Tab-separated table of C-alpha atoms in Angstrom:
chain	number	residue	atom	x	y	z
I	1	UNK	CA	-22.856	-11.815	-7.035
I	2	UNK	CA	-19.827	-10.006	-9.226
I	3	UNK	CA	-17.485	-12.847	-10.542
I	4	UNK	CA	-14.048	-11.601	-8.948
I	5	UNK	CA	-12.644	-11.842	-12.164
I	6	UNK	CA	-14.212	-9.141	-13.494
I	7	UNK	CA	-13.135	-6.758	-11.158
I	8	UNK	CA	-10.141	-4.740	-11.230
I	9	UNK	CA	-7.343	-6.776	-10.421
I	10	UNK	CA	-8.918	-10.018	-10.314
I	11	UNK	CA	-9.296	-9.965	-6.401
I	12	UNK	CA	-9.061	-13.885	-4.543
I	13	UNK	CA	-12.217	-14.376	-2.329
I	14	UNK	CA	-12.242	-15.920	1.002
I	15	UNK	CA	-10.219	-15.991	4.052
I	16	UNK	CA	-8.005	-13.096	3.707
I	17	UNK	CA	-5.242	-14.870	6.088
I	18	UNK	CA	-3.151	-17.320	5.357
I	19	UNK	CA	-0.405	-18.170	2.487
I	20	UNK	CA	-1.106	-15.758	-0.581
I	21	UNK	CA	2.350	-17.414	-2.177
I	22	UNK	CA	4.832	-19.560	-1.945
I	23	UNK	CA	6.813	-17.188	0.093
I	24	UNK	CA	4.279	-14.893	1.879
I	25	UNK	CA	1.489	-15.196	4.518
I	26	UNK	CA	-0.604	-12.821	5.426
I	27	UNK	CA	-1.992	-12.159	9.162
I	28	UNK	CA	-5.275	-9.729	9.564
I	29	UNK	CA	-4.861	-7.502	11.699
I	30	UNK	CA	-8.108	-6.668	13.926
I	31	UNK	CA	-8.896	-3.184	12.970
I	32	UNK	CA	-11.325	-2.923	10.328
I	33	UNK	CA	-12.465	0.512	9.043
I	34	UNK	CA	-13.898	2.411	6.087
I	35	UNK	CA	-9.655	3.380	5.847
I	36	UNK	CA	-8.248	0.116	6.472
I	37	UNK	CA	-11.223	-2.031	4.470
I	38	UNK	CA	-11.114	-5.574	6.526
I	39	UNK	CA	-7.617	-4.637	8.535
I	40	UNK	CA	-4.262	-4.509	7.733
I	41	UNK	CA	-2.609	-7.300	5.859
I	42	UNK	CA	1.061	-8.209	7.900
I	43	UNK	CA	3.108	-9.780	5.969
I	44	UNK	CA	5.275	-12.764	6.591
I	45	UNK	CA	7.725	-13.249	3.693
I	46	UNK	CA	10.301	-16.082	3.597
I	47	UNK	CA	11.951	-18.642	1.699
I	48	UNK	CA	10.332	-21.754	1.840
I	49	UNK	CA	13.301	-23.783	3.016
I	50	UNK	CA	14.594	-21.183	5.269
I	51	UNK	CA	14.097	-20.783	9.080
I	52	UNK	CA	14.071	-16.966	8.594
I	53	UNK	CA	11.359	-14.252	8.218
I	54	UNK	CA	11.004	-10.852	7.004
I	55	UNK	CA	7.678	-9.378	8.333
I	56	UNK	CA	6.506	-6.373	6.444
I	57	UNK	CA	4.413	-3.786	8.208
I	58	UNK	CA	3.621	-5.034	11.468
I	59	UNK	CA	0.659	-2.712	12.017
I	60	UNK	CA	-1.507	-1.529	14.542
I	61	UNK	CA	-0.293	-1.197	18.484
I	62	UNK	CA	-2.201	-4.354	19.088
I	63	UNK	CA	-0.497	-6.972	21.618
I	64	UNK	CA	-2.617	-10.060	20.640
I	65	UNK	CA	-1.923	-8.994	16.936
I	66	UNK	CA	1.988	-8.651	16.907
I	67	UNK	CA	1.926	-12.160	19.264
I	68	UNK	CA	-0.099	-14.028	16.615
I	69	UNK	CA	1.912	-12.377	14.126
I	70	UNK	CA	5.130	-14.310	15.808
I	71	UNK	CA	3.311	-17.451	16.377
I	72	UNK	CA	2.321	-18.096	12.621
I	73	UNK	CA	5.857	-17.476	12.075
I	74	UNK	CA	7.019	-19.662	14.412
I	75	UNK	CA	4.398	-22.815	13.622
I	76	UNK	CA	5.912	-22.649	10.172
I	77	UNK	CA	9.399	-22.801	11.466
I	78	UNK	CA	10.854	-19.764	11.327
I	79	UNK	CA	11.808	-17.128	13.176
I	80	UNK	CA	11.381	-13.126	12.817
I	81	UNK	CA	14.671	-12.036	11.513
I	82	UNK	CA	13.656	-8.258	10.365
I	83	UNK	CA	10.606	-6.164	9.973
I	84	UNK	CA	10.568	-3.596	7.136
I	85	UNK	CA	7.661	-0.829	6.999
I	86	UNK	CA	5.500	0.112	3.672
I	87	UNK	CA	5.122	3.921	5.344
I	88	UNK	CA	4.882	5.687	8.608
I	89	UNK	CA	0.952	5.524	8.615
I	90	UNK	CA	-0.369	4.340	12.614
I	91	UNK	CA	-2.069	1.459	10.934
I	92	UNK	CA	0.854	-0.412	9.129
I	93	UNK	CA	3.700	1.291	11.813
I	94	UNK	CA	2.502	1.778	14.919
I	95	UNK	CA	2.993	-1.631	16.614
I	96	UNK	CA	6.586	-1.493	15.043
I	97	UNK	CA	8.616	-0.355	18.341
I	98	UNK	CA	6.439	-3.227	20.153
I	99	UNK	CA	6.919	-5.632	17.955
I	100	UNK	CA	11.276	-5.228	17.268
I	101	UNK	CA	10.938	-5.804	21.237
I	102	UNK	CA	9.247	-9.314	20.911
I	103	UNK	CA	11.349	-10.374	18.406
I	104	UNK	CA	14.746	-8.925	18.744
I	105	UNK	CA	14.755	-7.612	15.183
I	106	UNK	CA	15.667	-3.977	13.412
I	107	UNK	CA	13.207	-2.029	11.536
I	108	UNK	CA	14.109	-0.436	8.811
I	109	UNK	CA	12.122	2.188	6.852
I	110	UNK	CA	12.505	4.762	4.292
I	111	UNK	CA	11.996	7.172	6.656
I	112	UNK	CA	14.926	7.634	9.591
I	113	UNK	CA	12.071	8.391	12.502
I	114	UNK	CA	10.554	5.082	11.844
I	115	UNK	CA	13.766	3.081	12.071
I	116	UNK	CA	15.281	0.904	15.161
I	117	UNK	CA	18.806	-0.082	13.849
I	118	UNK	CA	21.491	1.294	11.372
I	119	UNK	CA	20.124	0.558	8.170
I	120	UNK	CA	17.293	1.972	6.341
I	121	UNK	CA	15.736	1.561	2.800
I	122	UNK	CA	16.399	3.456	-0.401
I	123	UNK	CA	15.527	2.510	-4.157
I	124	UNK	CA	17.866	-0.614	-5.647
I	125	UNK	CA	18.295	-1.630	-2.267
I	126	UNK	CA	18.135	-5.533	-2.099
I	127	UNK	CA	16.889	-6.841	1.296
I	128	UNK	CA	18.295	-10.318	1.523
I	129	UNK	CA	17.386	-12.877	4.616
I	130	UNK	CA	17.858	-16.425	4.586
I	131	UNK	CA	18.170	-16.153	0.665
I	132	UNK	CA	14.864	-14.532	0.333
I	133	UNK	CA	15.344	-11.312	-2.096
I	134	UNK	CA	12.974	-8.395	-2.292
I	135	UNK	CA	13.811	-5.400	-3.973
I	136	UNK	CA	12.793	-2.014	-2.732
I	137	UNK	CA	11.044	-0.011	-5.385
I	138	UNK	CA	10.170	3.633	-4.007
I	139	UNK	CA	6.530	4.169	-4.651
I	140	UNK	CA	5.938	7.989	-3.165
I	141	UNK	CA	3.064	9.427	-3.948
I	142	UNK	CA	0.425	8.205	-0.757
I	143	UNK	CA	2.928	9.136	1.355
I	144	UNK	CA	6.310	10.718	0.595
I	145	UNK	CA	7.910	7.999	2.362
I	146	UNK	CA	6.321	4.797	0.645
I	147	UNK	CA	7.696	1.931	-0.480
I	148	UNK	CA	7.092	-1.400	-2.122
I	149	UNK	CA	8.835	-4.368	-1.869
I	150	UNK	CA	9.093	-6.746	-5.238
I	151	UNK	CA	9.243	-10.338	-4.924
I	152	UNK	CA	11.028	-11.705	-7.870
I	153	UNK	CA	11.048	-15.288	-7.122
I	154	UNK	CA	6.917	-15.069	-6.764
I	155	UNK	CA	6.369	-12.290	-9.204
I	156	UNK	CA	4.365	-10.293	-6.699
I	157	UNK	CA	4.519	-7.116	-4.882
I	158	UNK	CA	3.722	-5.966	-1.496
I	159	UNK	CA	2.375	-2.772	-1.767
I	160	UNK	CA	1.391	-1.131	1.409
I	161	UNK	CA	-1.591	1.568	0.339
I	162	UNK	CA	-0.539	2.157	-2.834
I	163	UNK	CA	-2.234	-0.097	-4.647
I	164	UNK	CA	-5.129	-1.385	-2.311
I	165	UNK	CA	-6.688	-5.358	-2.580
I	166	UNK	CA	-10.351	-3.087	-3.019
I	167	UNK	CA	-11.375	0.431	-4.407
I	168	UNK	CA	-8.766	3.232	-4.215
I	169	UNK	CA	-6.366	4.754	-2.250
I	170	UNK	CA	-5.879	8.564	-0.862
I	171	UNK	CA	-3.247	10.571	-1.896
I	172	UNK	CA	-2.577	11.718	1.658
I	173	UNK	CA	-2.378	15.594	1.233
I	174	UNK	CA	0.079	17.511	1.969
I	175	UNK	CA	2.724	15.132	2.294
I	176	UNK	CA	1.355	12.862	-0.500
I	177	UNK	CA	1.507	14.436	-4.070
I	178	UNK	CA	-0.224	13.128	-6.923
I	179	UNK	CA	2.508	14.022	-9.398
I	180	UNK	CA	4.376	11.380	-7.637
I	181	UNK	CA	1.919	9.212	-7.057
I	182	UNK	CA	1.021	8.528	-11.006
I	183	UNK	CA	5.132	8.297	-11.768
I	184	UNK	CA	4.746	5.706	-8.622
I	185	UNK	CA	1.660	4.045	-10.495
I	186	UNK	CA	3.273	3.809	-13.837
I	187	UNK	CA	6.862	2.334	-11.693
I	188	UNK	CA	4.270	-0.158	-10.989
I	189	UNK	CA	3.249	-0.693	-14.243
I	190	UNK	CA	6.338	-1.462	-15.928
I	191	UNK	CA	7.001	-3.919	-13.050
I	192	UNK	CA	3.875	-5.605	-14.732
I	193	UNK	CA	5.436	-5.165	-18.185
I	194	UNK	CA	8.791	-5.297	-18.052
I	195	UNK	CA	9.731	-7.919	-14.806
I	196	UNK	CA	6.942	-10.272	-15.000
I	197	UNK	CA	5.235	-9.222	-11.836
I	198	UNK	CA	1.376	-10.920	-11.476
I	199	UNK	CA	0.051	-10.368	-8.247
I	200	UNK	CA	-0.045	-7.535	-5.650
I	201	UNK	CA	-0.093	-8.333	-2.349
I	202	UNK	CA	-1.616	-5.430	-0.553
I	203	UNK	CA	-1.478	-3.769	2.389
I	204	UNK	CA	-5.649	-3.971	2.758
I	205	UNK	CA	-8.125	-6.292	1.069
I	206	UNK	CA	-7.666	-9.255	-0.896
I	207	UNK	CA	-4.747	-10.426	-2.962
I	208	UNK	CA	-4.955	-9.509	-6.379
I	209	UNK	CA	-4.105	-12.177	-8.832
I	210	UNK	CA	-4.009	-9.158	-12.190
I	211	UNK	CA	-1.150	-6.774	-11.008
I	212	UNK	CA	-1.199	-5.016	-14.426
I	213	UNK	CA	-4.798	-4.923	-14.534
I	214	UNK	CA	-4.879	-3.516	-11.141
I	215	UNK	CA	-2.561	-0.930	-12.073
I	216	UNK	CA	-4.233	0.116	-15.512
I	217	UNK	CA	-7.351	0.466	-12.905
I	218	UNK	CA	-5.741	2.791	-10.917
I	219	UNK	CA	-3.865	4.608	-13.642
I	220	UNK	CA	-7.802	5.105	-15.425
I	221	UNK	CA	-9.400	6.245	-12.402
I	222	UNK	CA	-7.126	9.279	-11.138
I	223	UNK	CA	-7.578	10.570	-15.147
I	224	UNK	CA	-10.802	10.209	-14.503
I	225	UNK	CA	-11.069	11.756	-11.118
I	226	UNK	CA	-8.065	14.325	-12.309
I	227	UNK	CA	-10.410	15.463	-15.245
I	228	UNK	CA	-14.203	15.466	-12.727
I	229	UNK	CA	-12.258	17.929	-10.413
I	230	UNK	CA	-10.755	19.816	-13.432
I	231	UNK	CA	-14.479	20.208	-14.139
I	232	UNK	CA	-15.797	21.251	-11.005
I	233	UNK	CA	-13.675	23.655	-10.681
I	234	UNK	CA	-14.164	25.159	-13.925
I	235	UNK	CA	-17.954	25.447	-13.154
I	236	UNK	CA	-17.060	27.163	-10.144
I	237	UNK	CA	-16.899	24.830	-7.315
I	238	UNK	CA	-13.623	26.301	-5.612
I	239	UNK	CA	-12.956	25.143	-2.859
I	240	UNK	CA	-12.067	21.419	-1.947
I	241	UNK	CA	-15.430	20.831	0.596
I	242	UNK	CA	-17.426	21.726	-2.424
I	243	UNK	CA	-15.286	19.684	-5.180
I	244	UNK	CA	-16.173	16.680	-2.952
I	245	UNK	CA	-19.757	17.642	-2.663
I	246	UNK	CA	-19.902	17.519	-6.215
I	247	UNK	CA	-18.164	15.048	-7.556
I	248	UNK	CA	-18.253	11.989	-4.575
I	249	UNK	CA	-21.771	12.715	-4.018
I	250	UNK	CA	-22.178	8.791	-4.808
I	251	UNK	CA	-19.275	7.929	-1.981
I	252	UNK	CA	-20.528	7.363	1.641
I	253	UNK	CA	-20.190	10.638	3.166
I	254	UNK	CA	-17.696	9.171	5.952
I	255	UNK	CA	-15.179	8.383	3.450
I	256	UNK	CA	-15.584	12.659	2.361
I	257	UNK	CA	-12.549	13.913	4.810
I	258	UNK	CA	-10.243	11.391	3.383
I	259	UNK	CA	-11.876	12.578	-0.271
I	260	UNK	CA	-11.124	16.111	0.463
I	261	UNK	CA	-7.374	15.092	1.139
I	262	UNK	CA	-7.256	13.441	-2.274
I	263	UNK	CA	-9.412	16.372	-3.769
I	264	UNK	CA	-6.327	18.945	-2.156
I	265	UNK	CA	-3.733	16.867	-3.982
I	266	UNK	CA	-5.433	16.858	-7.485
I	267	UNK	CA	-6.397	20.939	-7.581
I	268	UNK	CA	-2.443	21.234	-6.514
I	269	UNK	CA	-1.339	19.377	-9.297
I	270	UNK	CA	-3.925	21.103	-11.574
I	271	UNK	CA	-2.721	24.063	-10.079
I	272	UNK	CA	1.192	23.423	-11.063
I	273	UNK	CA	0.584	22.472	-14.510
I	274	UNK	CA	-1.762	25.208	-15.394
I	275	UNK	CA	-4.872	23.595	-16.118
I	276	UNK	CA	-7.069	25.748	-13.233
């Protein structure tokens, strides 16, 4: 058995549901996947005295899901006061619409298609409920429209796929760009460096209790990656399907589609800066 603190990140073991902090508690969604690892991780965030909630990314259009989602919330004591969204994805988003309807609350999202309400989220924007505060950092890069959300008073931060609890995440070709996905990685760093942040609270797998570590991961492995596909190319493997062939031959071949996405992103940025 690998000791979890010797993986990247330091991931927690057990139960994945349940209080990761002081101020947020996580609910499983029931739709595990190769993608979405054991489910997606809903987020209940809220002060500990208050009788408010912020829930971040309700996820999947699952009825027994969003319900359970409301009735941790409401065994604790509080109630659903606003729901804020990671990025658009079906698996974080979907149950949104369904969800602002059970509890009466506004979503708001970086993205204006995904919102119910007039307010939406943009970088330094403070979202403040019941004296909670989490700051919205703009993490594009997955998506064009992710975010993260810091939590100052826990030193954590929620997220959503770009950094995941386990492995790696895809840089979602074409709307996801890996240009702005390492600025969003190093954003993330100096988060680690600069504010104190500790712990990541993702939007799949465990918690991870090494936020810089996790990050440094994830900064190592797209060089990495960036410089195997550089490679490839170079030895005349040109096209994406055959990149992917070549260089995650050791990755189950189900995860290869989502590869290839990743694989599209990297020979673009390659591509911009000259290097192929």
């Amino acid at each position: 058995m690998t000791d979890a603190a010797a993986l990247p990140g330091q991931p927690r073991g057990g139960v994945l549901s349940g209080p990761a902090t002081a101020r947020a508690v996580n609910v499983l969604a029931p739709n595990p996947s190769a993608m979405t690892l054991d489910g997606t991780n809903t987020w209940i965030v809220s002060e500990p005295d208050s009788d408010l909630a912020v829930v971040v990314d309700p996820g999947p259009l699952d009825e027994g899901h969003l319900r359970n989602v409301i009735a941790t919330a409401e065994k604790a004591g509080k109630r659903v006061a606003l729901t804020l969204l990671t990025h658009g994805h079906p698996d974080h988003a979907e149950g949104a619409a369904r969800f602002a309807e059970l509890t009466d609350t506004p979503v708001r999202a970086l993205d204006p298609a995904l919102r119910l309400g007039d307010e939406g989220l943009a970088a330094g924007d403070v979202v403040g409920v019941g004296g909670l505060e989490m700051r919205v950092v703009p993490t594009p890069g997955h998506t064009a429209d992710s975010l993260c959300f810091h939590l100052p008073a826990d030193r954590a931060v929620l997220t959503g796929d770009t950094v995941l609890g386990r492995g790696t995440t895809v840089v979602a070709h074409p709307d996801g760009r890996l240009g702005d996905y390492l600025d969003s990685l190093r954003r993330l760093r100096s988060l680690t460096v600069d504010d104190g942040v500790r712990t990541v609270l993702p939007g799949h797998g465990p918690v991870l209790d090494d936020a810089q570590g996790a990050v440094e991961f994830y900064l190592a492995h797209r060089a990495h990656r960036l410089a195997q596909v550089e490679t490839a190319v170079e030895n005349g493997h040109t096209t994406p399907a055959a990149v992917v062939a070549h260089v995650y031959a050791d990755v189950d071949r189900s995860l290869w589609p989502a590869a290839e996405l990743s694989v599209r992103a990297q020979m673009e940025y390659l591509k911009e800066h000259g290097l192929i």
